[in-house]
Phi, psi and omega in degrees: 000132199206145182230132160292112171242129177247159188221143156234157216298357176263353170126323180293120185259133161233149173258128084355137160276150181297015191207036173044021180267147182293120184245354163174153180208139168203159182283077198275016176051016185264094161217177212209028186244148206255190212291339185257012175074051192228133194310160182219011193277348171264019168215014172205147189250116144305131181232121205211100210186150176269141140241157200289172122327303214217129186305141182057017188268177174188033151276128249206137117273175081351111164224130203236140181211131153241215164302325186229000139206160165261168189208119181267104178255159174273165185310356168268344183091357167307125166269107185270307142261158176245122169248120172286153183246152190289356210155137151317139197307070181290033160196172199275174183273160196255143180273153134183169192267049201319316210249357149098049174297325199077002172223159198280137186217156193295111155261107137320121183234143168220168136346297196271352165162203179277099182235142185250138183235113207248146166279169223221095182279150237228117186251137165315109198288000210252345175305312188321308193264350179276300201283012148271357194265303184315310170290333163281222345229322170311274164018273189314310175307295201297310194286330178273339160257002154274311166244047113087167190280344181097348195275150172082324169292088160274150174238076172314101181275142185261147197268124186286168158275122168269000000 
C-alpha cells in the first residue's frame, strides 16, 4: 500500500491514499510559477522525491523544491523546514550523504554553482529537563519532612504577668 504525492506549479503538495482518497494537502510553497503567472518549468527543474533522514534509515520525508525554496515535509504532511535557495534549480535536488555524517543531504545546481545543505543534529533538551523536574520534587519532598508543612504549629504570645 503506497500513497500518492503531487505537487503543482503553484506550490501545493497532496498526498492520496492507495484506494485514492485525499490524505493530506498543504500549501508547501515550492512552486514554480512566476509573478505574472506564467510556468517557469523551462527555466527550473522541480522537485518532488522521498528522503531518508538517515543513510539506511527508515525515517521517510518529503522534499518538495520549486523556484525559490524547498521544503521538507513529514510523511503527515507538517512542514518541518523551509529553505530559501540562492538561484533557481537546473536540475532536480540530490539526496546524498557529502560529509559522511550518516544522515542524509541536500545538493543544489543553479547557474550560479553548487550548495550543500547539511543536516545538522540537533540533541534533545527532555532528558534534561525531566531529570530536573525529578530533582525539585526530591527537594521539595526533603524540605517538607525536615520542617513540616507549618499547618497545625502555632506560635502564641504568651501574656506576661506583673
Amino acid at each position: 500500500k503506497y500513497d500518492l504525492v503531487f505537487l503543482n506549479s503553484y506550490g501545493e503538495a497532496t498526498c492520496l491514499s492507495s484506494h485514492g482518497h485525499r490524505k493530506w494537502s498543504v500549501q508547501a510553497g515550492s512552486g514554480w510559477t512566476g509573478p505574472d503567472g506564467q510556468s517557469e518549468v523551462d527555466r527550473v527543474a522541480p522537485t518532488l522525491r522521498t528522503m531518508e533522514l538517515r543513510v539506511h534509515g527508515h525515517n521517510w520525508v518529503v522534499v518538495t523544491a520549486g523556484a525559490y525554496s524547498a521544503n521538507i515535509l513529514s510523511p503527515n504532511g507538517h512542514k518541518l523546514e523551509s529553505i530559501d535557495l540562492p538561484g533557481k534549480p537546473n536540475l532536480d535536488l540530490q539526496v546524498m550523504d557529502f560529509n559522511s555524517d550518516g544522515l542524509n543531504d541536500l545538493v543544489l545546481c543553479t547557474s550560479e554553482g553548487y550548495y550543500g545543505y547539511a543536516q545538522i543534529r540537533k540533541f534533545s533538551s527532555a532528558p534534561l529537563t525531566g531529570l530536573l523536574a525529578c530533582l525539585l520534587v526530591a527537594m521539595i519532598s526533603i524540605y517538607v519532612s525536615l520542617h513540616g508543612t507549618g499547618k497545625g504549629k502555632t506560635r502564641g504570645m504568651e501574656k506576661v504577668q506583673d
